[in-house]
PDB file of C-alpha atoms in Angstrom:
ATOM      1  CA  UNK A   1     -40.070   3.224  25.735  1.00 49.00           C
ATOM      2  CA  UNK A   2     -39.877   4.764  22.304  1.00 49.00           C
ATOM      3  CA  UNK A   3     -38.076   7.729  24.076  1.00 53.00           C
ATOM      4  CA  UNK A   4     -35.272   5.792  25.213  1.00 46.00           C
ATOM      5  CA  UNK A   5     -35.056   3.393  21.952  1.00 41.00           C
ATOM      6  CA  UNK A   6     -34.290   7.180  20.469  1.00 47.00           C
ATOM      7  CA  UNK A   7     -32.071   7.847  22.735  1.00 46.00           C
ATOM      8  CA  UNK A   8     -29.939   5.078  22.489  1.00 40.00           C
ATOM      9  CA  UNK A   9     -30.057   5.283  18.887  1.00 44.00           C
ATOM     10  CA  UNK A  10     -28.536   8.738  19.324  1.00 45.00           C
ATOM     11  CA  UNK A  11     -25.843   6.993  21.541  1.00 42.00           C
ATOM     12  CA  UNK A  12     -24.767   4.861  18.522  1.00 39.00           C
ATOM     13  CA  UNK A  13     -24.742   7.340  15.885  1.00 41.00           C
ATOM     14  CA  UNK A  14     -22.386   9.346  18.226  1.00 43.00           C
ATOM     15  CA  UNK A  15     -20.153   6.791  19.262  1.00 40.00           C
ATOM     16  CA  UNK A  16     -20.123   5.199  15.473  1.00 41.00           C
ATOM     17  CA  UNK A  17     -19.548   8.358  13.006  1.00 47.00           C
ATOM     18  CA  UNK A  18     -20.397   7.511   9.346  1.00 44.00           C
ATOM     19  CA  UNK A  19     -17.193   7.881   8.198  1.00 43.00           C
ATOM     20  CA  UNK A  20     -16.178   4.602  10.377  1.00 55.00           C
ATOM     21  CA  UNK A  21     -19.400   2.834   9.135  1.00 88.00           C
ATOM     22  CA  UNK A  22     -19.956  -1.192   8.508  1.00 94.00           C
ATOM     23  CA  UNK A  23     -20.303  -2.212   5.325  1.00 96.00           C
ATOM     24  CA  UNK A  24     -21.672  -5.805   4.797  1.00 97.00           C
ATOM     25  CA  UNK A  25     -22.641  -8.447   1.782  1.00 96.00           C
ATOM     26  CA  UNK A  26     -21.249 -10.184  -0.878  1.00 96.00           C
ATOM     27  CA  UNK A  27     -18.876  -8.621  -3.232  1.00 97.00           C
ATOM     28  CA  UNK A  28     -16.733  -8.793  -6.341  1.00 97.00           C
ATOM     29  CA  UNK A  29     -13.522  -7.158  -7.536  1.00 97.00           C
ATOM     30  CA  UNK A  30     -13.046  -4.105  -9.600  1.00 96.00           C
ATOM     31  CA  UNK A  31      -9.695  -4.719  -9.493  1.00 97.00           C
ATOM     32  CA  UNK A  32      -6.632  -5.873  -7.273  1.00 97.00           C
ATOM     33  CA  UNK A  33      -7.601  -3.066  -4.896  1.00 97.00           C
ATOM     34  CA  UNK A  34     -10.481  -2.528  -5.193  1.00 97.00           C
ATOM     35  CA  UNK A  35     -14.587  -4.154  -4.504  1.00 96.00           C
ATOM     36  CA  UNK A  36     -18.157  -3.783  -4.805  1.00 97.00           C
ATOM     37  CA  UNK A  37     -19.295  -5.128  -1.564  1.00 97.00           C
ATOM     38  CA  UNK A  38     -23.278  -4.765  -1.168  1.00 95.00           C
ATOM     39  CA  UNK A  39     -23.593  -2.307  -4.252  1.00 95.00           C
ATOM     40  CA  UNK A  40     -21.204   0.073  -2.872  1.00 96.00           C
ATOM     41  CA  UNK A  41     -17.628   0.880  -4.296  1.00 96.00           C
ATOM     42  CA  UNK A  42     -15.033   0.275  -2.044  1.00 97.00           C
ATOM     43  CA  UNK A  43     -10.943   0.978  -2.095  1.00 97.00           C
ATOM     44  CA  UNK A  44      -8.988  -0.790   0.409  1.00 97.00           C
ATOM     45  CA  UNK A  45      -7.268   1.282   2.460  1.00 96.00           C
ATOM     46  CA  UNK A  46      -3.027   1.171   2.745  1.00 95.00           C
ATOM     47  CA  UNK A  47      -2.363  -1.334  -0.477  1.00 96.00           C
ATOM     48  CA  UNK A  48      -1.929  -0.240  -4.009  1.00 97.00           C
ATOM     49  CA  UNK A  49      -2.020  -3.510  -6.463  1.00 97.00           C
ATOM     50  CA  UNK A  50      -1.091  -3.428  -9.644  1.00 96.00           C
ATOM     51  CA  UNK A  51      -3.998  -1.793 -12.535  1.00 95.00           C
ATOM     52  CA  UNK A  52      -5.863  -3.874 -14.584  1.00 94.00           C
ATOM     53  CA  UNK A  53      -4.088  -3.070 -17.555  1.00 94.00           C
ATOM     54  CA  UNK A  54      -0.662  -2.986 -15.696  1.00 95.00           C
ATOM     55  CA  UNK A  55       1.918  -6.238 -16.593  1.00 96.00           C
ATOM     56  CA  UNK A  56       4.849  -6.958 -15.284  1.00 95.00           C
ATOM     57  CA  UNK A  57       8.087  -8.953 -17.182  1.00 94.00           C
ATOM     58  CA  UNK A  58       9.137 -12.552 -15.630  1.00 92.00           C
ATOM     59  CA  UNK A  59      12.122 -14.616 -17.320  1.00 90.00           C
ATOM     60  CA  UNK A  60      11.888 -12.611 -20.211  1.00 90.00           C
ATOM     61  CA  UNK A  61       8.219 -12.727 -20.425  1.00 94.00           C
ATOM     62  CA  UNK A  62       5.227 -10.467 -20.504  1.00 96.00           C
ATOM     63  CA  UNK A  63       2.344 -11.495 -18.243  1.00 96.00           C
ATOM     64  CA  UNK A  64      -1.134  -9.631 -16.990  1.00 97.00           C
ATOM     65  CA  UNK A  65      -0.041  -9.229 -13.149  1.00 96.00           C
ATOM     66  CA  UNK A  66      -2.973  -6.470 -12.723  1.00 97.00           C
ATOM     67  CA  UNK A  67      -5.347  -8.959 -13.838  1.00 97.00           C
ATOM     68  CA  UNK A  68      -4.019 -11.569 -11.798  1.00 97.00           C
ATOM     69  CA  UNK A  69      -4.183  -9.270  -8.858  1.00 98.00           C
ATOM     70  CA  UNK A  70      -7.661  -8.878  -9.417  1.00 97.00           C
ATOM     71  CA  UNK A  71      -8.130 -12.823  -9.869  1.00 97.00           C
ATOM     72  CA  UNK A  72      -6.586 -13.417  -6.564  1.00 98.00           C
ATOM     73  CA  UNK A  73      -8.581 -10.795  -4.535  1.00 98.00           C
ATOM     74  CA  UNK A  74     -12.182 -12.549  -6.060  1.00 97.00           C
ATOM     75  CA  UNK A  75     -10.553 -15.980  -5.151  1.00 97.00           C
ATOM     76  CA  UNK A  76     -10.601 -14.408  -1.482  1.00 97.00           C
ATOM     77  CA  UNK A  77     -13.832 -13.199  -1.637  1.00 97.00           C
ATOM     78  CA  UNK A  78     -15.367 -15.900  -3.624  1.00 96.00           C
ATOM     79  CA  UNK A  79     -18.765 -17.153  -1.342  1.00 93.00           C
ATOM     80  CA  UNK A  80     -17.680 -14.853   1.411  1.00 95.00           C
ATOM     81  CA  UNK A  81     -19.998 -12.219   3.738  1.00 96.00           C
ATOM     82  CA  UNK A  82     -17.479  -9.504   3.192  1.00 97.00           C
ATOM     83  CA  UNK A  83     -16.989  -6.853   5.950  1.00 97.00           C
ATOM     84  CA  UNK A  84     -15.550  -3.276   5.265  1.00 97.00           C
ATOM     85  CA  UNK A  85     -14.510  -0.935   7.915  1.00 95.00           C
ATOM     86  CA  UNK A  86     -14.732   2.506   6.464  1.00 94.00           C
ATOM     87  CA  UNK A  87     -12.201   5.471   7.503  1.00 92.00           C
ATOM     88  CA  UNK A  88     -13.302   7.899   5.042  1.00 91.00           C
ATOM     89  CA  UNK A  89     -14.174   8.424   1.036  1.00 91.00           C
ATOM     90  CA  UNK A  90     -11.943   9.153  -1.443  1.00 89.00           C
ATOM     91  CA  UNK A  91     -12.291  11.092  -4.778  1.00 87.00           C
ATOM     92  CA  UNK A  92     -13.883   8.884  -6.327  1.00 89.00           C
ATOM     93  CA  UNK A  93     -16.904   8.754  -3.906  1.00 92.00           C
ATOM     94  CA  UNK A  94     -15.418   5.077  -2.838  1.00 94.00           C
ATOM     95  CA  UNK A  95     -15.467   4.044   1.039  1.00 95.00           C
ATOM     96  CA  UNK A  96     -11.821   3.819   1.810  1.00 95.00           C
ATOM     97  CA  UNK A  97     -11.725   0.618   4.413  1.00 96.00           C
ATOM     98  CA  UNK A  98     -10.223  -2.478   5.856  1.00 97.00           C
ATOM     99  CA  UNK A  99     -12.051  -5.181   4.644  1.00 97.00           C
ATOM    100  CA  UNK A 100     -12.132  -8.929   6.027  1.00 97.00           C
ATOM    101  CA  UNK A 101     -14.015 -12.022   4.324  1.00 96.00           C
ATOM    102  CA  UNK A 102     -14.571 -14.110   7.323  1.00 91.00           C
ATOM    103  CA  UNK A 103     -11.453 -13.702   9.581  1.00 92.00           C
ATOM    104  CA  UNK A 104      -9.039 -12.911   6.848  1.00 94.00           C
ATOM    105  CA  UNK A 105      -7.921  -9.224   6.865  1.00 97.00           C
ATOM    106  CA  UNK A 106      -7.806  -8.718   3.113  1.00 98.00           C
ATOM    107  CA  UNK A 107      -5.744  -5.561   2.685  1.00 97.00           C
ATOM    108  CA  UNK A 108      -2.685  -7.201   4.509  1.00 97.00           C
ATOM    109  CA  UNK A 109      -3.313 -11.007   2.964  1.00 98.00           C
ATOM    110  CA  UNK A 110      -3.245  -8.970  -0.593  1.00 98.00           C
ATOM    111  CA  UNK A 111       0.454  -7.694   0.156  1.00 97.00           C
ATOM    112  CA  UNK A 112       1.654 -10.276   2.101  1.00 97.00           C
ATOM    113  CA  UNK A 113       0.857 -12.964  -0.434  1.00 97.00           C
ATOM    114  CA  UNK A 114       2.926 -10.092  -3.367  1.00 97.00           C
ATOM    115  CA  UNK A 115      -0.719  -9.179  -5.337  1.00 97.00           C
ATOM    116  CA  UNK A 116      -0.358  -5.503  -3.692  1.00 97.00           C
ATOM    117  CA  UNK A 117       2.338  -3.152  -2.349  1.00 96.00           C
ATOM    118  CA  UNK A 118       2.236  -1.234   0.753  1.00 94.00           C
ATOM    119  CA  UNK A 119       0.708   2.417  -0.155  1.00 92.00           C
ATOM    120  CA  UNK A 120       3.212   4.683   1.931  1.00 88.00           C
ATOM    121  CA  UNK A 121       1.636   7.722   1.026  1.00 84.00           C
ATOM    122  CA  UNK A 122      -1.543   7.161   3.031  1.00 87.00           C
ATOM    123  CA  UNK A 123      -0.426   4.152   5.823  1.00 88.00           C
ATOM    124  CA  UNK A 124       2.926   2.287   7.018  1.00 89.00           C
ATOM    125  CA  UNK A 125       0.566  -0.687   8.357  1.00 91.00           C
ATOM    126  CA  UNK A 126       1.050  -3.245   5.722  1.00 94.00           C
ATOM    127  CA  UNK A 127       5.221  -2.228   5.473  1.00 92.00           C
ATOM    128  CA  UNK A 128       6.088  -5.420   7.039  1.00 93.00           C
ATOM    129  CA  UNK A 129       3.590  -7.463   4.880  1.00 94.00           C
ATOM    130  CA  UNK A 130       5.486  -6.317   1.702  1.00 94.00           C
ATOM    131  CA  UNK A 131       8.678  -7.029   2.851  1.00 93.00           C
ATOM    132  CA  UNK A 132       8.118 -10.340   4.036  1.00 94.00           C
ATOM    133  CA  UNK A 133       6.662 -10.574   0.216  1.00 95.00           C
ATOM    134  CA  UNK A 134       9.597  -9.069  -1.778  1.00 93.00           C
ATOM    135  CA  UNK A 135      11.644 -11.182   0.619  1.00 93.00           C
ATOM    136  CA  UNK A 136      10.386 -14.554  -0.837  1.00 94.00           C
ATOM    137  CA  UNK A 137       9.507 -13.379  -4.068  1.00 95.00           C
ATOM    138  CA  UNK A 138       5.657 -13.901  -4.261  1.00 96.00           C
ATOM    139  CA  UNK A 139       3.050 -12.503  -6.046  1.00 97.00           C
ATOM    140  CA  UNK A 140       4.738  -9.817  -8.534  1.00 96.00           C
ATOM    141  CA  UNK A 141       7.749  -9.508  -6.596  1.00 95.00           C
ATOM    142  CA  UNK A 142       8.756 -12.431  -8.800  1.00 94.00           C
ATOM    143  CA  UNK A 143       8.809 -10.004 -11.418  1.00 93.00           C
ATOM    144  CA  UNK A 144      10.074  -6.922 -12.428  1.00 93.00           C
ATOM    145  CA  UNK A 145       7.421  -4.053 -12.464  1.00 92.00           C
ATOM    146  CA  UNK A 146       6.599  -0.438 -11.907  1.00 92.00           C
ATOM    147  CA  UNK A 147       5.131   0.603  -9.031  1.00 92.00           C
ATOM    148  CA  UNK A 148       1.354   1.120  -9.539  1.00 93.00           C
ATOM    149  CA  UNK A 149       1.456   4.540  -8.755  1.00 89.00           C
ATOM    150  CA  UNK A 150       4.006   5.119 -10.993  1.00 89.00           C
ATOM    151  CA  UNK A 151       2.492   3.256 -13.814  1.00 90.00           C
ATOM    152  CA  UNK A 152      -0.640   5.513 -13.139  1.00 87.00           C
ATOM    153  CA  UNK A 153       1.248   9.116 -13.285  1.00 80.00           C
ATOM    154  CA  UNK A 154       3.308   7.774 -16.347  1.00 79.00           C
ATOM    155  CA  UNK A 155       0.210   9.084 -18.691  1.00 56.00           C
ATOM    156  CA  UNK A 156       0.135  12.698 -16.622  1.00 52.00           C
ATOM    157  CA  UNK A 157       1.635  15.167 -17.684  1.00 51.00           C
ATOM    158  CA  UNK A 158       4.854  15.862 -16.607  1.00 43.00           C
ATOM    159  CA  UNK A 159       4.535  18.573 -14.007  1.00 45.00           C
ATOM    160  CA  UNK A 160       1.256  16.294 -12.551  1.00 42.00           C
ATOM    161  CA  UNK A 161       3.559  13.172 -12.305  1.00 41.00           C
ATOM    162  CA  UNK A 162       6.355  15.371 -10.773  1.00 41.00           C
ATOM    163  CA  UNK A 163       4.064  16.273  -8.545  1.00 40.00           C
ATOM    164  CA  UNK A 164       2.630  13.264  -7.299  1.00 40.00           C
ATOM    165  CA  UNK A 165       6.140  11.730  -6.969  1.00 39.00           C
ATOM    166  CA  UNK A 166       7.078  14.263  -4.779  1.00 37.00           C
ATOM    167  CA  UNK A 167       4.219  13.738  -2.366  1.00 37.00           C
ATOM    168  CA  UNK A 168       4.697   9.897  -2.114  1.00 37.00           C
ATOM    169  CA  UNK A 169       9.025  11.004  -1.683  1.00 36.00           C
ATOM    170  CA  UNK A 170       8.457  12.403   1.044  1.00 38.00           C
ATOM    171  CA  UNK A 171       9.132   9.929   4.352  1.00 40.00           C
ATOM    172  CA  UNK A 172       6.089   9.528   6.812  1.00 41.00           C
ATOM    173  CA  UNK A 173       7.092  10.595  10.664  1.00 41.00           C
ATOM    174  CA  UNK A 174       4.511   7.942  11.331  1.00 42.00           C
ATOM    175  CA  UNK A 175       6.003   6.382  15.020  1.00 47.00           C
ATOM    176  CA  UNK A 176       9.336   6.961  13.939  1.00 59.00           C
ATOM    177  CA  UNK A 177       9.437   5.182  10.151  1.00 81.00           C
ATOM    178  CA  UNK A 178      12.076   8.107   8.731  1.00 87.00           C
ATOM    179  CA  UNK A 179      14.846   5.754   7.076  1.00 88.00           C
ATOM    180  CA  UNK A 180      15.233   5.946   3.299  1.00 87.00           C
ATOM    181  CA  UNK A 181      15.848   2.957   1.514  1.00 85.00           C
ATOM    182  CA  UNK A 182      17.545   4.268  -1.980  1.00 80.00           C
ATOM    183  CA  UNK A 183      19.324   1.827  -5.231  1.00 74.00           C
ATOM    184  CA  UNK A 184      22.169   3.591  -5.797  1.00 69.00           C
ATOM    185  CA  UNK A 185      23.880   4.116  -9.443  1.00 64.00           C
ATOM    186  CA  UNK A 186      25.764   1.363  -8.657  1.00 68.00           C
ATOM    187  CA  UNK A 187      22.709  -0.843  -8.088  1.00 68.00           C
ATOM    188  CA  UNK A 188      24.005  -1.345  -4.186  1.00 78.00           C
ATOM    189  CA  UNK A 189      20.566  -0.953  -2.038  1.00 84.00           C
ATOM    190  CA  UNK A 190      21.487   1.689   0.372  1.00 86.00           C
ATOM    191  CA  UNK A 191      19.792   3.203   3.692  1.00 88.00           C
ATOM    192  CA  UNK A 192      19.781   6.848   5.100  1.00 87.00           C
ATOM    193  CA  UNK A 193      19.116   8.021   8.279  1.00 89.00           C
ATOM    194  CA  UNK A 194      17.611  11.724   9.036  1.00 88.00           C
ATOM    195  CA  UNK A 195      21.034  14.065   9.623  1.00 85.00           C
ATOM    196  CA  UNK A 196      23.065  11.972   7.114  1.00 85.00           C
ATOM    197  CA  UNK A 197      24.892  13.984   4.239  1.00 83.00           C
ATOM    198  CA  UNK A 198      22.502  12.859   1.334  1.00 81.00           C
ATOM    199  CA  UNK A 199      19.631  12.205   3.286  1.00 83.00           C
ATOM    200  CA  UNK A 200      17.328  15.401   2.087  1.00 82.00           C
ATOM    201  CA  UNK A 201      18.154  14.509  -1.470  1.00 78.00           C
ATOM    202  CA  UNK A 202      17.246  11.078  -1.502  1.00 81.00           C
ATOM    203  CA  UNK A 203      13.904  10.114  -3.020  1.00 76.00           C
ATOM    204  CA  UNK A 204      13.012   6.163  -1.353  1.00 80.00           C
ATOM    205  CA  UNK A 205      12.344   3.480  -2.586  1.00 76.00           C
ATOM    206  CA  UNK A 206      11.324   2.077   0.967  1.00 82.00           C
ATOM    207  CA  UNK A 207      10.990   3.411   4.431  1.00 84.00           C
ATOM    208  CA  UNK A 208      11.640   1.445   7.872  1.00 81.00           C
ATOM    209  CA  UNK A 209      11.176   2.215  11.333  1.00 86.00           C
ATOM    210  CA  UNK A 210      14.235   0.385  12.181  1.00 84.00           C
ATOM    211  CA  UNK A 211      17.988  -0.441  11.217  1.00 86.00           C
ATOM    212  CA  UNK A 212      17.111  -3.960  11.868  1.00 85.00           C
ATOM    213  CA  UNK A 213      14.231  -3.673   9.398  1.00 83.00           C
ATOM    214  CA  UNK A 214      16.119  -2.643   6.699  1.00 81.00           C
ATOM    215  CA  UNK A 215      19.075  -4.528   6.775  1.00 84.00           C
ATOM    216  CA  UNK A 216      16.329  -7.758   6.899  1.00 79.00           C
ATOM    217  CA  UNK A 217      15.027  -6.316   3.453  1.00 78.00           C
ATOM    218  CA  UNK A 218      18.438  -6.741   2.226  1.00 80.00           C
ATOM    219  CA  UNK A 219      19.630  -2.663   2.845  1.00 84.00           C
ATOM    220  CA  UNK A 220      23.049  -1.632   4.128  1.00 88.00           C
ATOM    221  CA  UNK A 221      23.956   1.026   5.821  1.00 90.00           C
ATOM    222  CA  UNK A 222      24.803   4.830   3.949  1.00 87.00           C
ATOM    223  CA  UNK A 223      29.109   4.957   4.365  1.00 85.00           C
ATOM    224  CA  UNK A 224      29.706   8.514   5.784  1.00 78.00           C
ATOM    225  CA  UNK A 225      33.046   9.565   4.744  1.00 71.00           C
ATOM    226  CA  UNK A 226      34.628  12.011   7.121  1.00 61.00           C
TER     227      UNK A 226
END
C-alpha cells in the first residue's frame, strides 16, 4: 500500500513541476500588480499597473492612480480564497502567476477594468483586455500617464533605460501579433506592417495580430507612397 501511495505521489510531482505549482489562501496587495497570497510574494503574470508612487494627470489634475491600482486589486481580493497558478519566479524571488479569487481571473479583470496595462514584453494575452479599456476610457486610461515601465527606467541611468526600451520595442512573433501601432509627429495614430518602408524603425506603442484589431483601437493604416 505505502509502495503505491509513493508511487503515485511520484506521478504527481512529474506531471505537476514546481514551477506550475498552486498557491492557495488569503492575500493582500503589495501593489496594483502585485500580492501576498498565503505568505508568499506573488507578481501577476502579463499586466504591469501603475507603481505605488506613480500618478497620473486628469482635467488638469494630479491624482495617486498607483495607489488606486492597488486599492482596486484588494477590493478584488477582499474575503477571497485566492488561487495563483505559478509559471516561474522572477528576480525578485516572486512566483510569477495567474491568479483568480473565486472565478474571477484577476490579471485580465485588472486591465480590462484600466487599473493595469498589458505587459508585451513577457505575454500578448491580456492585449485585447487593454484595448477594450483604453477604448472606453476606464481605469487610468481616463488619464494621461506614463507607462509603468517607463516610469520605472526614468530613474536608470540612461544607457539602462535605453536598454530596457529596446527590449520591450521589439514586436513579439507571438501567433502572428507583428503590427506596430506608432503616434506620429503629427499626433495621427498610425500602423505598420512587417516589409513596410518605416517599419524596422518604428518603436510601438501597441502591437495587434490583426488589421481589424487595430483599426478598432482607433489606428489607420501606414500611406506607402510609391
Amino acid at each position: 500500500m505505502r509502495n503505491w501511495i509513493a508511487a503515485l505521489a511520484l506521478v504527481a510531482a512529474l506531471a505537476f513541476p514546481a514551477h506550475a505549482q498552486v498557491i492557495t489562501g488569503s492575500a493582500t496587495a503589495a501593489d496594483g500588480d502585485s500580492l501576498v497570497v498565503a505568505g508568499q510574494k506573488v507578481r501577476l503574470f502579463g499586466i504591469d499597473a501603475p507603481e505605488l508612487a506613480q500618478t497620473c494627470q486628469r482635467d488638469g489634475e494630479t491624482w495617486a492612480c498607483g495607489q488606486a491600482a492597488k486599492e482596486q486589486l484588494s477590493a478584488l481580493i477582499a474575503g477571497a480564497q485566492v488561487h495563483c497558478r505559478r509559471l516561474s519566479t522572477d528576480s525578485y524571488g516572486r512566483a510569477v502567476s495567474i491568479c483568480k479569487a473565486g472565478s474571477e481571473d484577476l490579471n485580465r479583470v485588472l486591465v480590462e477594468n484600466g487599473w493595469a496595462t498589458a505587459y508585451r514584453e513577457y505575454s500578448l494575452d491580456y492585449v485585447d483586455a487593454e484595448l477594450r479599456a483604453k477604448r472606453y476610457g476606464l481605469g487610468i486610461w481616463s488619464s494621461t500617464f506614463q507607462m509603468p515601465a517607463d516610469f520605472r527606467h526614468a530613474g536608470q541611468p540612461r544607457d539602462r533605460a535605453a536598454t530596457a526600451r529596446a527590449s520591450t520595442s521589439r514586436p513579439s512573433r507571438v501567433s502572428g501579433c507583428v503590427i506596430k501601432g506608432n503616434r506620429n509627429r503629427r499626433g495621427q495614430w498610425i500602423y505598420h506592417l512587417p516589409g513596410m518602408p518605416y517599419y524596422e524603425a518604428t518603436r510601438p506603442e501597441e502591437i495587434f495580430c490583426s488589421e481589424a484589431e487595430a483599426q478598432a483601437a482607433g489606428y489607420r493604416r501606414a500611406i506607402v507612397r510609391p
